[in-house]
CSV table of C-alpha atoms in Angstrom, one decimal:
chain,number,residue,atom,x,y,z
A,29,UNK,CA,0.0,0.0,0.0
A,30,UNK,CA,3.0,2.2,0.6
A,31,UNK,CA,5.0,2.9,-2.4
A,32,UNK,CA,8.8,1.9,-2.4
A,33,UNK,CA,10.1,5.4,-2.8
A,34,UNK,CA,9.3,5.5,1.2
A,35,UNK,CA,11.9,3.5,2.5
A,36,UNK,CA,12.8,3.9,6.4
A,37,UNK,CA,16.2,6.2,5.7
A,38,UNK,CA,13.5,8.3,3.1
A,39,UNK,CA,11.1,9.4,5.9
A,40,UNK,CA,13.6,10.0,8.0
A,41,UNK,CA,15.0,12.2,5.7
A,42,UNK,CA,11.6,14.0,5.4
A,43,UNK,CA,11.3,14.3,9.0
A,44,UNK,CA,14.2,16.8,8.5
A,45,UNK,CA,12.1,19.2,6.5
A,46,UNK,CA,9.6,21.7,7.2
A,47,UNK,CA,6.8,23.8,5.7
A,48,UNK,CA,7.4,27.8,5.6
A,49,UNK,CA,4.3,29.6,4.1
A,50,UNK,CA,5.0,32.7,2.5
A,51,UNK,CA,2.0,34.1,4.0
A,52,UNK,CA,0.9,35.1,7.7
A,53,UNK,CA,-2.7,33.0,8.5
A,54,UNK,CA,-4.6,32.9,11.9
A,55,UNK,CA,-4.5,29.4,13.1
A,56,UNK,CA,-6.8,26.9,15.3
A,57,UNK,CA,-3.9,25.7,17.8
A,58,UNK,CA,-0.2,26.5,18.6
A,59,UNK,CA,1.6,24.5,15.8
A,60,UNK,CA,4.7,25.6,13.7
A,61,UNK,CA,3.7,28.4,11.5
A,62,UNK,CA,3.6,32.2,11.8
A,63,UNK,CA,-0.2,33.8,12.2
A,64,UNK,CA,-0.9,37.0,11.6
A,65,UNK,CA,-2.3,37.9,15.8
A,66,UNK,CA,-0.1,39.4,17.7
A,67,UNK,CA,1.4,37.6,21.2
A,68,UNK,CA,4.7,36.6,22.8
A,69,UNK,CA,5.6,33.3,20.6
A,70,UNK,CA,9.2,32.9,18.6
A,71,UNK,CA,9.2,35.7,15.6
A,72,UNK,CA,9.7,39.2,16.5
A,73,UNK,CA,7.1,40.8,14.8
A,74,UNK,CA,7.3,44.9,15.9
A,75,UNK,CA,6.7,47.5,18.7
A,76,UNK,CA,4.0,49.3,20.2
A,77,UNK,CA,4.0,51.4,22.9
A,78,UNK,CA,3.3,50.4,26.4
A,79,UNK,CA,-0.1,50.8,28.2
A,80,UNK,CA,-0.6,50.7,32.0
A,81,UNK,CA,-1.7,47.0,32.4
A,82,UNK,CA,1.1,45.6,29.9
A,83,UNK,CA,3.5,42.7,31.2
A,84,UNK,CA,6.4,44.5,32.2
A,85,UNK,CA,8.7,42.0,30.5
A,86,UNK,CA,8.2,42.3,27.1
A,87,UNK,CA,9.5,45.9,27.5
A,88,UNK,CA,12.5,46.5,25.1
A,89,UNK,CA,15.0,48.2,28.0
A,90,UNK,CA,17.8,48.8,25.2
A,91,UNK,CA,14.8,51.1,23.5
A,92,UNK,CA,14.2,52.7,27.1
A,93,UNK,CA,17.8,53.3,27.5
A,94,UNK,CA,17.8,55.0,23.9
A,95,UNK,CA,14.5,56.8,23.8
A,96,UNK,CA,13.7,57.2,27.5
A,97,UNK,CA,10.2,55.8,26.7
A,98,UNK,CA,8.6,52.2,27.2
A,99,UNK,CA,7.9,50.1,23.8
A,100,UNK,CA,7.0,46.8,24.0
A,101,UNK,CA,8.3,44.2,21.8
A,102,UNK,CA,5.2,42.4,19.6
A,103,UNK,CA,5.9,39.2,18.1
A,104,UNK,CA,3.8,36.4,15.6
A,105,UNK,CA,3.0,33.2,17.3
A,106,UNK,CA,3.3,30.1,15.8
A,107,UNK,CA,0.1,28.2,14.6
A,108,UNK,CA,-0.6,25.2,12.9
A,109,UNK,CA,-1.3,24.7,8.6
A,110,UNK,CA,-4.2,23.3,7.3
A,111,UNK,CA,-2.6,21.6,3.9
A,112,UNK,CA,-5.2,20.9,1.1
A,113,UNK,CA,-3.1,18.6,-1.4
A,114,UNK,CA,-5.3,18.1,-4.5
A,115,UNK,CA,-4.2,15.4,-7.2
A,116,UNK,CA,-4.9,15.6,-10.7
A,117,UNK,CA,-6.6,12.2,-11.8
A,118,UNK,CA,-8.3,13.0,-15.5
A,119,UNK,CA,-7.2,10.8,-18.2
A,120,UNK,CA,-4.1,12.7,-19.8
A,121,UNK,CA,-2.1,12.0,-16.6
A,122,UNK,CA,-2.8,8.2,-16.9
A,123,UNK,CA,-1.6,7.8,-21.2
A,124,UNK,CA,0.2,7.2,-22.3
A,125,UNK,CA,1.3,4.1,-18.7
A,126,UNK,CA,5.2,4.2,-19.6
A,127,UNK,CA,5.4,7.9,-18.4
A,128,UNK,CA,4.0,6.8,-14.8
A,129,UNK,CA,3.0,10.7,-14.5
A,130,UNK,CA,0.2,9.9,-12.2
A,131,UNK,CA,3.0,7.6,-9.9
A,132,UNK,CA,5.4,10.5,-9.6
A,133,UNK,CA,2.4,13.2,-9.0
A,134,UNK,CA,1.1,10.4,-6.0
A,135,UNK,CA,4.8,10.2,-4.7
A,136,UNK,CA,5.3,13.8,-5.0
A,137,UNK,CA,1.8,14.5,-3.0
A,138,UNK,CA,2.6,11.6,-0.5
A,139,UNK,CA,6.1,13.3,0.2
A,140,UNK,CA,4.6,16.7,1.1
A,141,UNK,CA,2.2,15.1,3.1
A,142,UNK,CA,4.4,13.1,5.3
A,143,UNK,CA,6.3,16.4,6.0
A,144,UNK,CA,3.1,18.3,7.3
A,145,UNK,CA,1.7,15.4,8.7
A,146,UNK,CA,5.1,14.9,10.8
A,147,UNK,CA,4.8,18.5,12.4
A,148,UNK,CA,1.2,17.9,12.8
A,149,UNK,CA,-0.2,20.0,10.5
A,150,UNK,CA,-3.5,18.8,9.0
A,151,UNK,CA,-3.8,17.6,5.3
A,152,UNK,CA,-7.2,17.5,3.6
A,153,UNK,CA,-6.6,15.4,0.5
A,154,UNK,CA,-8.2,15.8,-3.0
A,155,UNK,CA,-9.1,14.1,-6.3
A,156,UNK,CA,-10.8,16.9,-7.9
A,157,UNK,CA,-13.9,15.6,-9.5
A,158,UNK,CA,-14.5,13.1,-6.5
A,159,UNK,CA,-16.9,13.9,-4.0
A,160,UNK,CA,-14.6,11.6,-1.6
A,161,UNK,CA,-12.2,14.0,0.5
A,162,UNK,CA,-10.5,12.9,3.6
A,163,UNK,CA,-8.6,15.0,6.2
A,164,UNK,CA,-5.3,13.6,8.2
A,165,UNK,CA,-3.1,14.6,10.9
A,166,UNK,CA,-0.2,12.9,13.0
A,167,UNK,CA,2.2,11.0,11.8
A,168,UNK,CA,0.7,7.6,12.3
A,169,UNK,CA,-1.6,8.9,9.3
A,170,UNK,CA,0.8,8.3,6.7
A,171,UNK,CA,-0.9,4.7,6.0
A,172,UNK,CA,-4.2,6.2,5.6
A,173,UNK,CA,-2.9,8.8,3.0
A,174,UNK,CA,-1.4,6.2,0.6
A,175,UNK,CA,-4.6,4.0,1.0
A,176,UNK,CA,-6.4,7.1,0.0
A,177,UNK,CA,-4.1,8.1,-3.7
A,178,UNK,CA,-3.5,4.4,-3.9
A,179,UNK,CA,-7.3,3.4,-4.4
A,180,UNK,CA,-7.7,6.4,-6.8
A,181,UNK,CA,-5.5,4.9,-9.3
A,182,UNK,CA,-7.0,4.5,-13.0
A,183,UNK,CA,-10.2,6.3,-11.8
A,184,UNK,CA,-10.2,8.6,-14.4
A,185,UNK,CA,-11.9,11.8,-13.7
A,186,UNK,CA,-13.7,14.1,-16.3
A,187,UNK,CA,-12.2,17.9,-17.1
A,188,UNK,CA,-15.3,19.4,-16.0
A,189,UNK,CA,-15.9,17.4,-13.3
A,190,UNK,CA,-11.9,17.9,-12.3
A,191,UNK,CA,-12.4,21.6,-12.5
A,192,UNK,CA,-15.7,21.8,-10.7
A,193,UNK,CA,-14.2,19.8,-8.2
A,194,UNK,CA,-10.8,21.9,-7.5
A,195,UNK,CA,-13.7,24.6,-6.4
A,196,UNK,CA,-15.6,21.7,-4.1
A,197,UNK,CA,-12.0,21.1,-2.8
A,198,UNK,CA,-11.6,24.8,-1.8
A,199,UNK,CA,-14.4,24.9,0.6
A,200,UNK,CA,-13.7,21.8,2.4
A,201,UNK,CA,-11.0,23.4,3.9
A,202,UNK,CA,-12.3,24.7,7.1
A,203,UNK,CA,-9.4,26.9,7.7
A,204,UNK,CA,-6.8,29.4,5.9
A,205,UNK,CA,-3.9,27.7,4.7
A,206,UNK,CA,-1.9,26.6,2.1
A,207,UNK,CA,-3.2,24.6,-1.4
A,208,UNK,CA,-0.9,22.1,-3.5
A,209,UNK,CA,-2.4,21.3,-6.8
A,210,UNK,CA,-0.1,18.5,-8.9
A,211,UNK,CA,-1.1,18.2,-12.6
A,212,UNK,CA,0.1,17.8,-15.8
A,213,UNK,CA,-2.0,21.1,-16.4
A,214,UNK,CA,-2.5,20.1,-20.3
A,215,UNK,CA,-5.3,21.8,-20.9
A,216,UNK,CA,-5.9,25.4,-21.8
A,217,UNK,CA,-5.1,27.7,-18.6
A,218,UNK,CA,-8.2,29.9,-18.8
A,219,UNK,CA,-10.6,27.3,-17.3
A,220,UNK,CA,-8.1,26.6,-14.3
A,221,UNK,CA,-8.7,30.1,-13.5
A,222,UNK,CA,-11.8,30.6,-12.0
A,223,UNK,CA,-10.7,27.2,-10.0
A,224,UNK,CA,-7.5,29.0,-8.9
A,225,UNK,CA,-9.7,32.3,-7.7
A,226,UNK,CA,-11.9,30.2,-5.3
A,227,UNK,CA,-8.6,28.7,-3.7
A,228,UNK,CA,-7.5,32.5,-3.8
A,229,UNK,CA,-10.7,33.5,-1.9
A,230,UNK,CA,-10.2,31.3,1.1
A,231,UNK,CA,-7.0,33.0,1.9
A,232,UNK,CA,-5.1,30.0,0.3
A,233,UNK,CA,-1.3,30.3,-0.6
A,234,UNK,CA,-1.3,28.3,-3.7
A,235,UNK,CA,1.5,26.0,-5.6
A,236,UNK,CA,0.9,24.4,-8.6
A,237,UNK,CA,3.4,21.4,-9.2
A,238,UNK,CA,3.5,20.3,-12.9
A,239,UNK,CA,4.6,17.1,-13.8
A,240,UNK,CA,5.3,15.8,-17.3
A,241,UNK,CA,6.2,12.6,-19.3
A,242,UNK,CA,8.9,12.0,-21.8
A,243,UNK,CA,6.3,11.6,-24.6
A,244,UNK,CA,4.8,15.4,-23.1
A,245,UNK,CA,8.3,16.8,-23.5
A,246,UNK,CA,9.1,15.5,-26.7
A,247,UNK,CA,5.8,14.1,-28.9
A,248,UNK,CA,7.6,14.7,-32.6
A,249,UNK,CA,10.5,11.9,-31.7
A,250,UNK,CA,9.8,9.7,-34.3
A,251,UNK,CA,7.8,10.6,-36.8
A,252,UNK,CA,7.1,13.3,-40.2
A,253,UNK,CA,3.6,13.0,-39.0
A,254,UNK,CA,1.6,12.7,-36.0
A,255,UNK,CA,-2.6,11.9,-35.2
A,256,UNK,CA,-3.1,13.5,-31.7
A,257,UNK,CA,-5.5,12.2,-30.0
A,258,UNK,CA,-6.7,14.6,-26.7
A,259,UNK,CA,-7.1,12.2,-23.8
A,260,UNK,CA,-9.6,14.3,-22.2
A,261,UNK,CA,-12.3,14.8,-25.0
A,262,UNK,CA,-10.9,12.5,-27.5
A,263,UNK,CA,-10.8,14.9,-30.4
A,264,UNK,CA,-8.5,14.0,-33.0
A,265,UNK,CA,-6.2,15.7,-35.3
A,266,UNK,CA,-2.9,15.1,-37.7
A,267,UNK,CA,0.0,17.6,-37.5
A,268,UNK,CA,3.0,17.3,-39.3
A,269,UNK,CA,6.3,17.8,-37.1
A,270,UNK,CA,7.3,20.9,-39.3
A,271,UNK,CA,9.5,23.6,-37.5
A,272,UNK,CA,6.8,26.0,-36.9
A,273,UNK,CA,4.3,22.7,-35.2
A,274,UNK,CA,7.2,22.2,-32.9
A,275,UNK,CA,8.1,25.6,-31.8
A,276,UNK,CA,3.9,26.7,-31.3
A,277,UNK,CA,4.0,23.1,-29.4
């Protein structure tokens, strides 16, 4: 159920590593991320001045001795990151099976999770276009992750239900956080972006992994002439590899 890319000496690895948002979120709990209140936690965050009732010891004495008036140092606490990890699983990242795009994009999204899930951040994982989402959290829930990709394999998922559902995805996230999408994203941008918007709208901070094949990278290896088949719709049509076809491409 595990894949073999997670050997013992792996994890450990991973255990090494860490999650830094590039954004400031309030949180639920203390955890290991910076929130945007105010208190006495790790980060120094500014000064304010003080106010009769203040705790005496965050004063900043070297600004005292400097100014001859009481500041008191303000700093961002550490809080906990709600991690939606959303896997693309329509049919272009299943063809053609020797690329193995959808293996590396499940590996990739396993890794990240066993990272948050080791400094007990919460992962709510996604196939977009599945109703079926699951939350995590603790290490001991690494199992349950790869039992959740692992039974998603070859379940292809329509475009429009995969879009729809990166939106679905969005609000089952109960709390501001950070969104991972993996996807070989070949399909025309303009209908990821209204998906990307709704992530945008619950305060999300938003990576989007791509993840290609050989036969992606390079489909004019072989051949004067080419039928292209599109995996989601299955339109058809024949392009010769000519200069210009394989700079537009």
């Amino acid at each position: 159920m595990i894949p073999d890319i997670f050997t013992p000496s792996y994890l450990k690895s991973l255990e090494l590593l860490k999650f830094k948002s590039r954004r400031a979120y309030l949180g639920l709990r203390e955890g290991g991320h910076a929130s945007i209140k105010r208190g006495h936690g790790i980060e120094f965050a500014d000064y304010r001045k003080y106010e009769l009732g203040d705790d005496p010891r965050h004063i900043d004495w070297g600004v005292y001795a400097r100014s001859d008036r009481l500041y008191l140092k303000r700093f961002r606490e550490e809080r906990d990151l709600s991690l939606l990890l959303m896997l693309d699983a329509t049919n272009s990242m299943f063809v053609p099976a020797e690329d193995s795009k959808w293996e590396y994009a499940r590996d990739i999204a396993l890794t990240l999770a066993y990272i948050a899930l080791s400094q007990q951040d919460m992962v709510l994982a996604s196939v977009p276009g599945e109703k079926i989402s699951a939350s995590f959290r603790g290490g001991n829930s690494f199992y349950e992750i790869c039992r959740y990709f692992t039974k998603r394999e070859n379940q292809f998922v329509e475009e429009t239900d995969f879009l729809k559902g990166i939106v679905y995805s969005a609000n089952a996230i109960k709390f501001p956080g950070a969104a991972i999408f993996i996807s070989d994203f070949l399909f025309p941008f303009e209908k990821l972006e209204k998906s990307l918007l709704a992530l945008r709208a619950k305060n999300l901070d938003i990576t989007l992994i791509q993840v290609l094949g050989k036969n992606d990278l390079d489909p004019f290896e072989n051949s004067n002439s080419y039928k292209f088949v599109d995996a989601e719709t299955g339109e058809k049509i024949n392009l010769s590899s000519s200069n210009e076809n394989i700079n537009q491409y």
